Coordinates of C-alpha atoms in Angstrom, one line a residue:
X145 CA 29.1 19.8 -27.5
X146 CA 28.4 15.8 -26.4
X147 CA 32.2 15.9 -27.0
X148 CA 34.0 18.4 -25.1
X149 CA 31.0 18.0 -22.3
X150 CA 32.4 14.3 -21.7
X151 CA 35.9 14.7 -21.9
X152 CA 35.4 17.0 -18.7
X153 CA 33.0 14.9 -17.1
X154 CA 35.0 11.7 -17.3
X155 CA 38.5 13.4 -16.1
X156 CA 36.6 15.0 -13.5
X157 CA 35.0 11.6 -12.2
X158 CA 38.3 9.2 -12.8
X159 CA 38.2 7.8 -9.3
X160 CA 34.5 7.2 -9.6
X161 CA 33.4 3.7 -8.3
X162 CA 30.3 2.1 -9.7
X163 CA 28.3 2.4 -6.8
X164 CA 29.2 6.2 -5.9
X165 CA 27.2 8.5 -5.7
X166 CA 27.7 11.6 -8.2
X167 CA 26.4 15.4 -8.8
X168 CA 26.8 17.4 -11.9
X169 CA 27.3 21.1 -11.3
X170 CA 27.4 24.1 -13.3
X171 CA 29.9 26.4 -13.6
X172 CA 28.0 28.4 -10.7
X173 CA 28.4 25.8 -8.7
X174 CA 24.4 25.0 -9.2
X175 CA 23.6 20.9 -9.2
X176 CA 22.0 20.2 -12.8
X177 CA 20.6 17.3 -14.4
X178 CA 22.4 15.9 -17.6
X179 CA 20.6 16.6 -20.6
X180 CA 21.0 17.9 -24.3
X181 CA 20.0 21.3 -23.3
X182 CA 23.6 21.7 -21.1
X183 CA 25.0 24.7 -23.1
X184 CA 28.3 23.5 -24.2
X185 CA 31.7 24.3 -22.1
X186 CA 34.8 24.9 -22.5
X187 CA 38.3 24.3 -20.0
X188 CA 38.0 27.7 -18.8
X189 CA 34.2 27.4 -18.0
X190 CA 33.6 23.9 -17.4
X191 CA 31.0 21.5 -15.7
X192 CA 32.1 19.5 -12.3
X193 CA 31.3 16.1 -11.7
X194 CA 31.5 15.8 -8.1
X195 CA 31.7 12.7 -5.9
X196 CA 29.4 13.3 -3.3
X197 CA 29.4 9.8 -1.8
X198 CA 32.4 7.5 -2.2
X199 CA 33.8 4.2 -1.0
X200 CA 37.3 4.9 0.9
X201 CA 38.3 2.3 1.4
X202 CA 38.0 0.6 -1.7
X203 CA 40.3 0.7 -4.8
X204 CA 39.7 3.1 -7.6
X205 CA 37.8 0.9 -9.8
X206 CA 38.6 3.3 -12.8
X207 CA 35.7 4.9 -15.1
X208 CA 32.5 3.5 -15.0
X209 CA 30.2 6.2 -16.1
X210 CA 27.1 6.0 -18.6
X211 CA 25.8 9.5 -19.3
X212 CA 22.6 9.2 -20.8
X213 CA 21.0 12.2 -22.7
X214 CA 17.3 12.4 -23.5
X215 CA 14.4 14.1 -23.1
X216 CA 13.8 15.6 -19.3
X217 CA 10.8 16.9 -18.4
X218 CA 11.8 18.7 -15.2
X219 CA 14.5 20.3 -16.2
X220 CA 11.7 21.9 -18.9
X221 CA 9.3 22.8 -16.1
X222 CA 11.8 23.9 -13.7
X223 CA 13.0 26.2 -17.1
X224 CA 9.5 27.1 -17.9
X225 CA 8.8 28.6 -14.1
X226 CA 12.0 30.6 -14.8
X227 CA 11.1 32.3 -17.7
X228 CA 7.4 32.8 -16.2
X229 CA 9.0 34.4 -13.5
X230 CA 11.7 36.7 -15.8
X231 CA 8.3 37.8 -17.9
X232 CA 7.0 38.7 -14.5
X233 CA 9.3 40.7 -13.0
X234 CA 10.1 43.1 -16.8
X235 CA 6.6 42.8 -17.8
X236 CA 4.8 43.9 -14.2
X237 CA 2.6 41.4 -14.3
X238 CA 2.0 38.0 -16.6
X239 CA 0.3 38.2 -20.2
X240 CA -3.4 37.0 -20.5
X241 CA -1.9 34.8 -22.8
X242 CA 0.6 32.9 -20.7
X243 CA -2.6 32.3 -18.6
X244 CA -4.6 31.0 -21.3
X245 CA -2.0 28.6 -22.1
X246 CA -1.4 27.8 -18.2
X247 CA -5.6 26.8 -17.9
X248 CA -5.3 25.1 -21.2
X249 CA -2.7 22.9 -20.4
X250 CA -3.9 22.5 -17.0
X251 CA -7.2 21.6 -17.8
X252 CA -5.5 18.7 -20.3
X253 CA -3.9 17.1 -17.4
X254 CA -6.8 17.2 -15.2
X255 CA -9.2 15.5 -17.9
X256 CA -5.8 13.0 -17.9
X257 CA -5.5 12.4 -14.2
X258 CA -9.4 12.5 -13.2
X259 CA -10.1 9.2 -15.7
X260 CA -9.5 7.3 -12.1
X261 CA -12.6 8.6 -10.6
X262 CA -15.1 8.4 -13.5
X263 CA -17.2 5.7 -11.7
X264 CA -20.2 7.1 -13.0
X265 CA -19.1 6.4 -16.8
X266 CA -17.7 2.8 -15.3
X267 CA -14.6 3.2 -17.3
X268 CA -11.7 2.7 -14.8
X269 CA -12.8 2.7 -10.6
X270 CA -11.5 -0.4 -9.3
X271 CA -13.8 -0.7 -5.9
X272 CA -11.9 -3.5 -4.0
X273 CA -10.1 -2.8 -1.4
X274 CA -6.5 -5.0 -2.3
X275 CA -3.0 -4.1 -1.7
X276 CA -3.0 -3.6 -5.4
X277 CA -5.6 -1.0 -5.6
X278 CA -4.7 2.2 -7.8
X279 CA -3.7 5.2 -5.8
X280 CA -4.9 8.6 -6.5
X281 CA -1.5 9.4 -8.2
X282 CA -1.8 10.4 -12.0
X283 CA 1.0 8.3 -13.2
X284 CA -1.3 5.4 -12.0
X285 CA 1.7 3.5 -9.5
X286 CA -0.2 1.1 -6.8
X287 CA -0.7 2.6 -3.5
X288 CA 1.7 0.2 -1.9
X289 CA 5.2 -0.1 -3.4
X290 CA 5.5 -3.3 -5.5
X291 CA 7.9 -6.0 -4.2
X292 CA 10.4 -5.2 -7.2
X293 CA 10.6 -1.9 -6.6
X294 CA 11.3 -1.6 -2.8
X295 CA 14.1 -4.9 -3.8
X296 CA 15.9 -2.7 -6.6
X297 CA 16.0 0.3 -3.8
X298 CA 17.2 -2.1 -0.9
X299 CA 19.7 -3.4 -3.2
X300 CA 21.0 0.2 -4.2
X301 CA 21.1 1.4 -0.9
X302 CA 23.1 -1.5 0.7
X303 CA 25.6 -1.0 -2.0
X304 CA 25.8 2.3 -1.3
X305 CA 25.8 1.9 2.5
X306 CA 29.3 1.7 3.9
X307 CA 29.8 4.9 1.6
X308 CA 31.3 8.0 3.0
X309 CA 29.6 11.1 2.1
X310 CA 32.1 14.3 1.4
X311 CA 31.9 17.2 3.6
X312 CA 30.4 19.9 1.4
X313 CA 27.0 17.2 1.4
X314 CA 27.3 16.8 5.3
X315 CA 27.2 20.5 5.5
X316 CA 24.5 21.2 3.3
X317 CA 22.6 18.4 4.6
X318 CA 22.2 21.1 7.6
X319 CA 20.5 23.7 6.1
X320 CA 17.1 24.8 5.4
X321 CA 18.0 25.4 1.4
X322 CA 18.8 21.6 0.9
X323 CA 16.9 20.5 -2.5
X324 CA 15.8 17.0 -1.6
X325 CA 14.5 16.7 -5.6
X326 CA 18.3 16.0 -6.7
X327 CA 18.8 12.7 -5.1
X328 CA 17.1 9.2 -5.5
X329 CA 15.2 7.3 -2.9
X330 CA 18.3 5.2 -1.7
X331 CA 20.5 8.1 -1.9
X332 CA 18.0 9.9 0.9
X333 CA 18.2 6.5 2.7
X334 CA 22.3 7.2 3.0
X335 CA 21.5 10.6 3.9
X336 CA 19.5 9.8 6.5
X337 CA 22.1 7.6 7.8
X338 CA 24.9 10.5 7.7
X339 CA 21.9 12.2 10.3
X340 CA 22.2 9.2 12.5
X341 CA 25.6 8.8 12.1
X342 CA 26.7 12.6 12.8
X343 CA 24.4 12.8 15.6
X344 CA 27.0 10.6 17.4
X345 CA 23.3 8.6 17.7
X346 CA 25.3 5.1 16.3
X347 CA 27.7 5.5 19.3
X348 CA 25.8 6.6 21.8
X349 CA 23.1 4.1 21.6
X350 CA 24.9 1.3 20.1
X351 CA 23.1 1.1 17.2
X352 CA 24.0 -1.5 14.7
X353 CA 25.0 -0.4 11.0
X354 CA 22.6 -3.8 9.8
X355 CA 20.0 -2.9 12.0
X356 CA 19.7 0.6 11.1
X357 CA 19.9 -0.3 7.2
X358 CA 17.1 -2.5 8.0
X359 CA 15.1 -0.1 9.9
X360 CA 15.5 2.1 7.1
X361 CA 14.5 0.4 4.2
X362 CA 11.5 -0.8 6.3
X363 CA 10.2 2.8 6.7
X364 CA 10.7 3.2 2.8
X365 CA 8.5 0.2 1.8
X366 CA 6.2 1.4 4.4
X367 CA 5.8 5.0 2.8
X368 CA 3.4 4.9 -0.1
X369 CA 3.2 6.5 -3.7
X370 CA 1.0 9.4 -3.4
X371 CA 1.7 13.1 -4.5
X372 CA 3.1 14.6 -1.5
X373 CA 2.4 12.2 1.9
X374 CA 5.4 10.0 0.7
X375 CA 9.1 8.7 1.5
X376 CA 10.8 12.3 -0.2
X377 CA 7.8 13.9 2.1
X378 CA 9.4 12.1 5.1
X379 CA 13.1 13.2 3.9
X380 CA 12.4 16.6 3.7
X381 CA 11.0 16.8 7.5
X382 CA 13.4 14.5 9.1
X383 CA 16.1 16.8 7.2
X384 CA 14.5 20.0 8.1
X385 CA 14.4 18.8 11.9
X386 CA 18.7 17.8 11.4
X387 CA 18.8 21.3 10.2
X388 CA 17.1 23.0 12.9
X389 CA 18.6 20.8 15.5
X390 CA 22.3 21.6 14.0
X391 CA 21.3 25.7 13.7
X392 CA 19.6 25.7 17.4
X393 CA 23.5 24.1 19.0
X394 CA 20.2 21.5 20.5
X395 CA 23.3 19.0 21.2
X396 CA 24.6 21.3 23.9
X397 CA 21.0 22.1 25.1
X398 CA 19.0 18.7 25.6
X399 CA 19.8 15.2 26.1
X400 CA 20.6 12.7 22.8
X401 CA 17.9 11.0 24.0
X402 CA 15.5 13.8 23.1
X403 CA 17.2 14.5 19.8
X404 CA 17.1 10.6 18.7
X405 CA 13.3 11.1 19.6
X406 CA 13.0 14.0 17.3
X407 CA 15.0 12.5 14.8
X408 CA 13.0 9.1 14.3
X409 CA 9.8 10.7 15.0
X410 CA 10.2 13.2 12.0
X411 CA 11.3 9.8 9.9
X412 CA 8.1 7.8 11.3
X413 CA 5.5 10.6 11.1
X414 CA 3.7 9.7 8.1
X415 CA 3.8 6.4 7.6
X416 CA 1.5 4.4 5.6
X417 CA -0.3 7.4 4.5
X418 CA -3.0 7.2 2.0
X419 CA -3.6 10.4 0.5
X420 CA -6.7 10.8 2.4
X421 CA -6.8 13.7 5.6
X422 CA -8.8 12.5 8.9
X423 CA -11.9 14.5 8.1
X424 CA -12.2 12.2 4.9
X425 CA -11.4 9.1 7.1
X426 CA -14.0 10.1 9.4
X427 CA -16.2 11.1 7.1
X428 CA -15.8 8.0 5.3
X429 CA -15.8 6.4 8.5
X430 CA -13.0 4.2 7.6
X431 CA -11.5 1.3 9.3
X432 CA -9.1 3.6 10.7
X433 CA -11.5 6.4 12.2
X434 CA -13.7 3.2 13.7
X435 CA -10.1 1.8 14.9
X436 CA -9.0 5.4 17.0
X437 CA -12.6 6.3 17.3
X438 CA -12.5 9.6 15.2
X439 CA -9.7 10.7 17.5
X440 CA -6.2 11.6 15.0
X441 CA -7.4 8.4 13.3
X442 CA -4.1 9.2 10.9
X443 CA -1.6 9.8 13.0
X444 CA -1.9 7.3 15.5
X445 CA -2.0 4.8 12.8
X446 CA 1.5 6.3 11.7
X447 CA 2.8 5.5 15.5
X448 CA 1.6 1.9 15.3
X449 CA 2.9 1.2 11.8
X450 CA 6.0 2.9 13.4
X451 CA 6.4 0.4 16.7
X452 CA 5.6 -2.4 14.1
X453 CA 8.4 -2.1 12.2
X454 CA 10.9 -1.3 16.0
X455 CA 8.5 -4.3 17.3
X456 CA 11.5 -6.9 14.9
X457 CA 14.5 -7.3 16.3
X458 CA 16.2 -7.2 13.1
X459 CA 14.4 -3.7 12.7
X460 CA 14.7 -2.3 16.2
X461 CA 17.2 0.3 16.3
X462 CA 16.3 1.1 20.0
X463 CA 17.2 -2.8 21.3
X464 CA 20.6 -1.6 23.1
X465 CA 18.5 0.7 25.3
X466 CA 17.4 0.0 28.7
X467 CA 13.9 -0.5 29.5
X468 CA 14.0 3.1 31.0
X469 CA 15.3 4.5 27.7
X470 CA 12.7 2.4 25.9
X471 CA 10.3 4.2 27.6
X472 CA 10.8 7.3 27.4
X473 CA 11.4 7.3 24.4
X474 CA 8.1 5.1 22.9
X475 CA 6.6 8.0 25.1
X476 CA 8.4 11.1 23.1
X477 CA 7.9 9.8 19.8
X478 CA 4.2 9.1 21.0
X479 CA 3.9 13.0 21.9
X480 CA 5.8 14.1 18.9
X481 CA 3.5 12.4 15.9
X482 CA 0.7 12.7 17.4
X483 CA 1.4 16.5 17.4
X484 CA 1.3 17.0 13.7
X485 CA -2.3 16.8 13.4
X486 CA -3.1 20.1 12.8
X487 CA -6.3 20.6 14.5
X488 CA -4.0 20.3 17.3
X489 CA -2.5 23.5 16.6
X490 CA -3.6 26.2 18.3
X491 CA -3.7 24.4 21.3
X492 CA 0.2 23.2 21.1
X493 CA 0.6 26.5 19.5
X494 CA -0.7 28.7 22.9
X495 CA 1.0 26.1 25.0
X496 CA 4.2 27.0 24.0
X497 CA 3.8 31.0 24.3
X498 CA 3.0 30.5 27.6
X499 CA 5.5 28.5 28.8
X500 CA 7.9 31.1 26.6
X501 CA 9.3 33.7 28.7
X502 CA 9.8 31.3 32.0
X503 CA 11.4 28.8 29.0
X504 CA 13.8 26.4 31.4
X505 CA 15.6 23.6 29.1
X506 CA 15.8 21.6 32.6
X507 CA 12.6 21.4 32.7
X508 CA 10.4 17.8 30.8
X509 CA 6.9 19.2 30.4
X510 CA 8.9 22.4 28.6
X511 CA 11.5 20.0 26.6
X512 CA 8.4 18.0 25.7
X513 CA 6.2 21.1 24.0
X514 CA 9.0 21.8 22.5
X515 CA 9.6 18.6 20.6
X516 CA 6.2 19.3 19.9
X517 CA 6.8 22.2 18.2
X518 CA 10.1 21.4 16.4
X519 CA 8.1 18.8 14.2
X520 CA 5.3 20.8 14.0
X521 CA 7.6 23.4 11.9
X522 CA 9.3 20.7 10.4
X523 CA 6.4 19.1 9.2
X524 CA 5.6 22.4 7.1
X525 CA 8.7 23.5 6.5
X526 CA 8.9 23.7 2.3
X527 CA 8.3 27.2 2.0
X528 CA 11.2 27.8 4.4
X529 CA 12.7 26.6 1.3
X530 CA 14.2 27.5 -1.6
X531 CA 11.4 28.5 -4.4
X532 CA 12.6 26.2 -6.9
X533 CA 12.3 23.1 -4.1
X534 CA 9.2 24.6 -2.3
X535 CA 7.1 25.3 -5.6
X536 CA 6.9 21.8 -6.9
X537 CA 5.8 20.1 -3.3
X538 CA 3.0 22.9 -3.3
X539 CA 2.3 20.9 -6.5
X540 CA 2.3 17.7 -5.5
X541 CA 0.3 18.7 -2.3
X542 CA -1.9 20.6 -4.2
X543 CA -2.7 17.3 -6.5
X544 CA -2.9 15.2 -3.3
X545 CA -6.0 17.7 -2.4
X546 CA -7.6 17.6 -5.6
X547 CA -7.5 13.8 -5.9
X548 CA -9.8 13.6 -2.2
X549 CA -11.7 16.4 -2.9
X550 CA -12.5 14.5 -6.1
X551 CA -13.2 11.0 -4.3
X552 CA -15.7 13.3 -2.0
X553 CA -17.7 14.6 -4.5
X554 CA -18.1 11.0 -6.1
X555 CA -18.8 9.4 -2.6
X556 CA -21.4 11.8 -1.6
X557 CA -19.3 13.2 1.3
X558 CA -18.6 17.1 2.8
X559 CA -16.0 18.4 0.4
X560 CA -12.7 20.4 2.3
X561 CA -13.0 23.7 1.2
X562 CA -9.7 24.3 1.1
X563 CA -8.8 20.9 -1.1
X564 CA -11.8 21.7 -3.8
X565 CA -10.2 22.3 -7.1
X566 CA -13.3 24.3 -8.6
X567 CA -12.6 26.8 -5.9
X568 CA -8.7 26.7 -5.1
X569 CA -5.7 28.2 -6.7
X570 CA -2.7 27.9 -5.7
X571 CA -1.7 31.7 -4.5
X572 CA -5.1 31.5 -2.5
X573 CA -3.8 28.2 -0.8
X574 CA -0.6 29.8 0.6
X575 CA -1.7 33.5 1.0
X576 CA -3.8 32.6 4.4
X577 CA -1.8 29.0 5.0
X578 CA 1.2 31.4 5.4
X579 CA 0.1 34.4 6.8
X580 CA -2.6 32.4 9.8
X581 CA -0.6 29.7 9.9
X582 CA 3.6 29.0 9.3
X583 CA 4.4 32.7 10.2
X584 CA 3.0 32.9 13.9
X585 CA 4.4 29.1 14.5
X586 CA 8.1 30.2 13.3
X587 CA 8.0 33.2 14.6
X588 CA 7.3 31.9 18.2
X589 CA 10.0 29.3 17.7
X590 CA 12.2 31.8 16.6
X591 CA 11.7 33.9 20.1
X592 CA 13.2 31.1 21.6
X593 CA 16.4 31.1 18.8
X594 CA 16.7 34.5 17.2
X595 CA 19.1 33.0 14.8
X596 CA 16.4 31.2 13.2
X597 CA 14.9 34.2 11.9
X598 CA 17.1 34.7 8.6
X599 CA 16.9 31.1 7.8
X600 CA 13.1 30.1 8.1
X601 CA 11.0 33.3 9.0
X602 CA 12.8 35.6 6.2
X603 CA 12.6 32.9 3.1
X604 CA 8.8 32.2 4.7
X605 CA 8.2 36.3 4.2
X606 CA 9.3 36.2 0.7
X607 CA 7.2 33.3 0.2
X608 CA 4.2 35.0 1.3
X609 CA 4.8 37.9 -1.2
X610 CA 5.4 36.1 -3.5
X611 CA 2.2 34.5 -3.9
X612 CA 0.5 37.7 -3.0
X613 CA 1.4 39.2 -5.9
X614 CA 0.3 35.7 -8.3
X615 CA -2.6 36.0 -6.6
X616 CA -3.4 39.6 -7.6
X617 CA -1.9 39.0 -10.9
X618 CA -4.9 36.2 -11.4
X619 CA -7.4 38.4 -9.7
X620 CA -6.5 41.4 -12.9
X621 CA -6.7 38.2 -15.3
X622 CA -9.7 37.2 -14.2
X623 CA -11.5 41.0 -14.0
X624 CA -10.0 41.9 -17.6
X625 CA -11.5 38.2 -18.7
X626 CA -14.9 38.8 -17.2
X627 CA -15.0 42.2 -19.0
X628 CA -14.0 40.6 -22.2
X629 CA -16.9 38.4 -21.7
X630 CA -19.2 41.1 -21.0
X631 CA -18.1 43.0 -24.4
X632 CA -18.2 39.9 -26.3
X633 CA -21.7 39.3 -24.8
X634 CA -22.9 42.3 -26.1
X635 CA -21.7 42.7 -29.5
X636 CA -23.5 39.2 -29.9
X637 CA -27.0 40.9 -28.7
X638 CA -26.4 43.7 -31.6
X639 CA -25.7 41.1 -34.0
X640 CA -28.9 38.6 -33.1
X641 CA -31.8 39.1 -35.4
X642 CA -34.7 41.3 -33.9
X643 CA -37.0 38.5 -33.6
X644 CA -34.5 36.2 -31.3
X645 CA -33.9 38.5 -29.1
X646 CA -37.7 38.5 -27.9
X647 CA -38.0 35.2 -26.8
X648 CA -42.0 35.7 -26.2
X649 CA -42.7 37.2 -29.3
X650 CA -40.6 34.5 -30.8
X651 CA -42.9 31.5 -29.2
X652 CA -46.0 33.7 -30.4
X653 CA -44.5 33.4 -33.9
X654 CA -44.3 29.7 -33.6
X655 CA -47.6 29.3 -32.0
X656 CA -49.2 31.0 -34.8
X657 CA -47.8 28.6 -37.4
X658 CA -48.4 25.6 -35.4
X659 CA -52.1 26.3 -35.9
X660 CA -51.9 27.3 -39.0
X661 CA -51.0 23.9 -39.9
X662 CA -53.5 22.0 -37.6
X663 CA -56.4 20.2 -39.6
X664 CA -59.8 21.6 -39.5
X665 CA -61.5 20.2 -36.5
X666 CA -64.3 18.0 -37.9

């Protein structure tokens, strides 16, 4: 199999460069990861190679490729949810046993991930507050990226910089089904530059290729490792929002100014992010709630850590502009981050529907709610996804919520409700999320651009269903398990000897013999 899988690979790939970038496909045209469970082909059903990013106008520096096969996790779970799913859909609901093994395994990892907060043991809490403290991140990484790690990324990327991406990625790149979990950190950073770059934003704006590599692989370091508030977190909005932009014709509709606002403030939005929601910061009363006085404590602090990194020249993408277009746009991307915190969001939310039907394009205060509201959906976008890219962020969010939840309980401080892992699942997390939440924001966007509707309200319906149904499916699991208990329960009453199950006449007993054994009183 290793043999014939090669032999296609390599004359597939002939032309490849060492720095390109490459995708392995299925004969379905479906990207795949190399590893020994690829069935075997053959030369009428064989896998592609595919260079998706390539240097034109370099030589062809002949075959350079290393395939290495080993053990990969993912491509087990990503298996494992599809043959969940197949039992599912021929069995009419999931075995009692598959969820047995599910809480099993689940309750492993926990005791594995939840040594970090055993303070109360004093096994592991570090309680200083360092650049090098632990994050809440089960594969223990530092909360800030190390120095080697954001170098070996930097130098990746600028190798892979003046690369030019083919047109199948540039289309996909536009659309809502993109699966962000295929490409590496300084892959996304070239992406991300295709969005700047097809935008016509480089032209227009005179933006320098070095400055904008610099700008960034400053955001990147400046993105931290935690579950789900990280640098693939800020792809998959800034993506969503070139999708959306691309879908809406927004080009023809608003001003580049207003779409290079959109664009950098969906990169920008989360920066620095600690895993920790501004009711814990408040809570907490952290340096950042005493800094912004309780008041969007997180998301003004990923504005500032934003103008920090434009405040360096070498950084500033915007220096070309005029003091005007400076302006407007601090102000816009201001307005725009600040927006994604969402106990803002009814209020942005009913803004918008009124301004709805009288909706003028022409008009700033209108352009500006909208912005509003095109980060807003991107922001919580994933289950416009596909399910295989939207179930494993749900994941990593999920984890991000367990791990402050968690650090509440130990720190004596309101738990969220909805982040408590005693009393969450996750079918019960999307069911209302979806339904109260995602649904009524896309489907007021989508009022304003109809042709949104099959590619984020439709996907976002199936979501919703779909976790319906897990969610009654655990409801029957846990009735048929509480019965089982019950039975179980009694059959060990008939069992217990007559005397144990009088617990008074049982004390009597031993009363009785305890004075029996006293010495006479003298």
């Amino acid at each position: 199999m290793c043999v014939c899988l090669c032999v296609y690979l390599f004359r597939s790939a002939a032309e490849a460069g060492p720095h390109d970038i490459l995708k392995l496909y299925n004969p379905k045209g479906n990207i795949i990861n190399i590893s020994p469970r690829l069935e075997p082909n053959s030369p009428n059903s064989c896998y592609k190679l595919e260079v998706v990013a390539a240097d034109c106008n370099s030589e062809p520096l002949g075959v350079e490729l290393a395939v290495a096969l080993g053990f990969d996790l993912s491509s087990m779970e990503k298996r494992l949810q599809g043959l969940e799913k197949k039992i599912l859909i021929e069995a009419g609901e999931t075995p009692a046993v598959v969820y047995e093994m599910k809480r099993q395994v689940e309750s492993f990892r926990e005791k594995l991930e939840s040594v970090e907060h055993l303070s109360w043991l004093g096994l592991f809490k570090e309680l200083s507050e360092g650049t090098q403290k632990p994050s809440p991140f089960y594969h223990k990484r530092t909360l800030r990226k190390t120095r080697e790690e954001c170098e070996h990324v930097r130098e990746k990327f600028l190798q892979m910089s003046s690369l030019e991406v083919s047109e199948e990625v540039r289309q996909y790149l536009k659309t809502p089904t993109f699966d962000n979990w295929q490409w590496e950190d300084a892959e996304i950073m070239v992406l991300l530059q295709v969005m700047y770059t097809d935008l016509d934003f480089i032209a227009t704006f005179n933006i320098e290729p070095e400055v904008l590599h610099q700008f960034l692989y400053e955001v990147y370091k400046r993105y931290n490792n935690i579950p789900f508030h990280n640098f693939k977190h800020c792809f998959c909005v800034t993506q969503m929002m070139y999708g959306l932009i691309w879908l809406t014709d927004l080009k023809s509709k608003i001003d580049s100014i207003d779409l290079l606002t959109m664009l950098t403030s969906a990169v920008c939005h989360d920066l620095d992010h600690t895993g920790y929601n501004n009711a814990y910061q408040i809570n907490a009363r952290t340096e950042l709630a005493l800094r912004y006085n309780d008041i969007s404590p997180l998301e003004n602090h990923h504005c500032a850590v934003a103008f920090e990194i434009l405040e360096k020249n070498e950084n500033n993408i915007f220096r070309n502009l005029t003091t005007e277009q400076y302006k407007r746009i601090r102000e816009g991307i201001i307005k725009c981050i600040l927006a994604t915190d969402m106990t803002r969001h009814n209020e942005i939310l009913n803004k918008f529907k009124s301004i709805l039907p009288v909706f003028d394009f022409s008009n700033k205060d209108h352009r500006d709610v909208l912005m509003m509201i095109m980060i807003k959906v991107s922001d919580i976008s994933n289950e416009a996804r596909p399910m295989d890219v939207a179930e494993p962020w749900l994941d990593c969010l999920l984890q991000e919520f367990y791990n402050q939840s968690d650090m509440e309980k130990l720190e004596g401080l309101p738990v969220t409700p909805f982040m408590d892992r005693d009393k969450v699942t996750k079918p019960s997390s999307q069911t209302g999320f979806i339904g109260f939440v995602l649904l009524p924001l896309f489907i007021e966007l989508a009022n304003l651009f109809p042709c949104l509707e099959q590619h984020i309200i439709d996907p976002v319906r199936k979501a919703l269903d779909y976790y319906t149904e897990m969610e009654k499916a655990l409801e029957r699991e846990k009735l048929i398990r509480a019965q089982s208990d019950k039975a179980a329960a009694a059959k060990n009453k008939d069992t217990t000897p007559q005397n144990l199950q009088n617990p008074q006449k049982t004390a009597d007993s031993l009363s009785e013999a305890g004075n029996a054994l006293k010495p006479p009183t003298l």
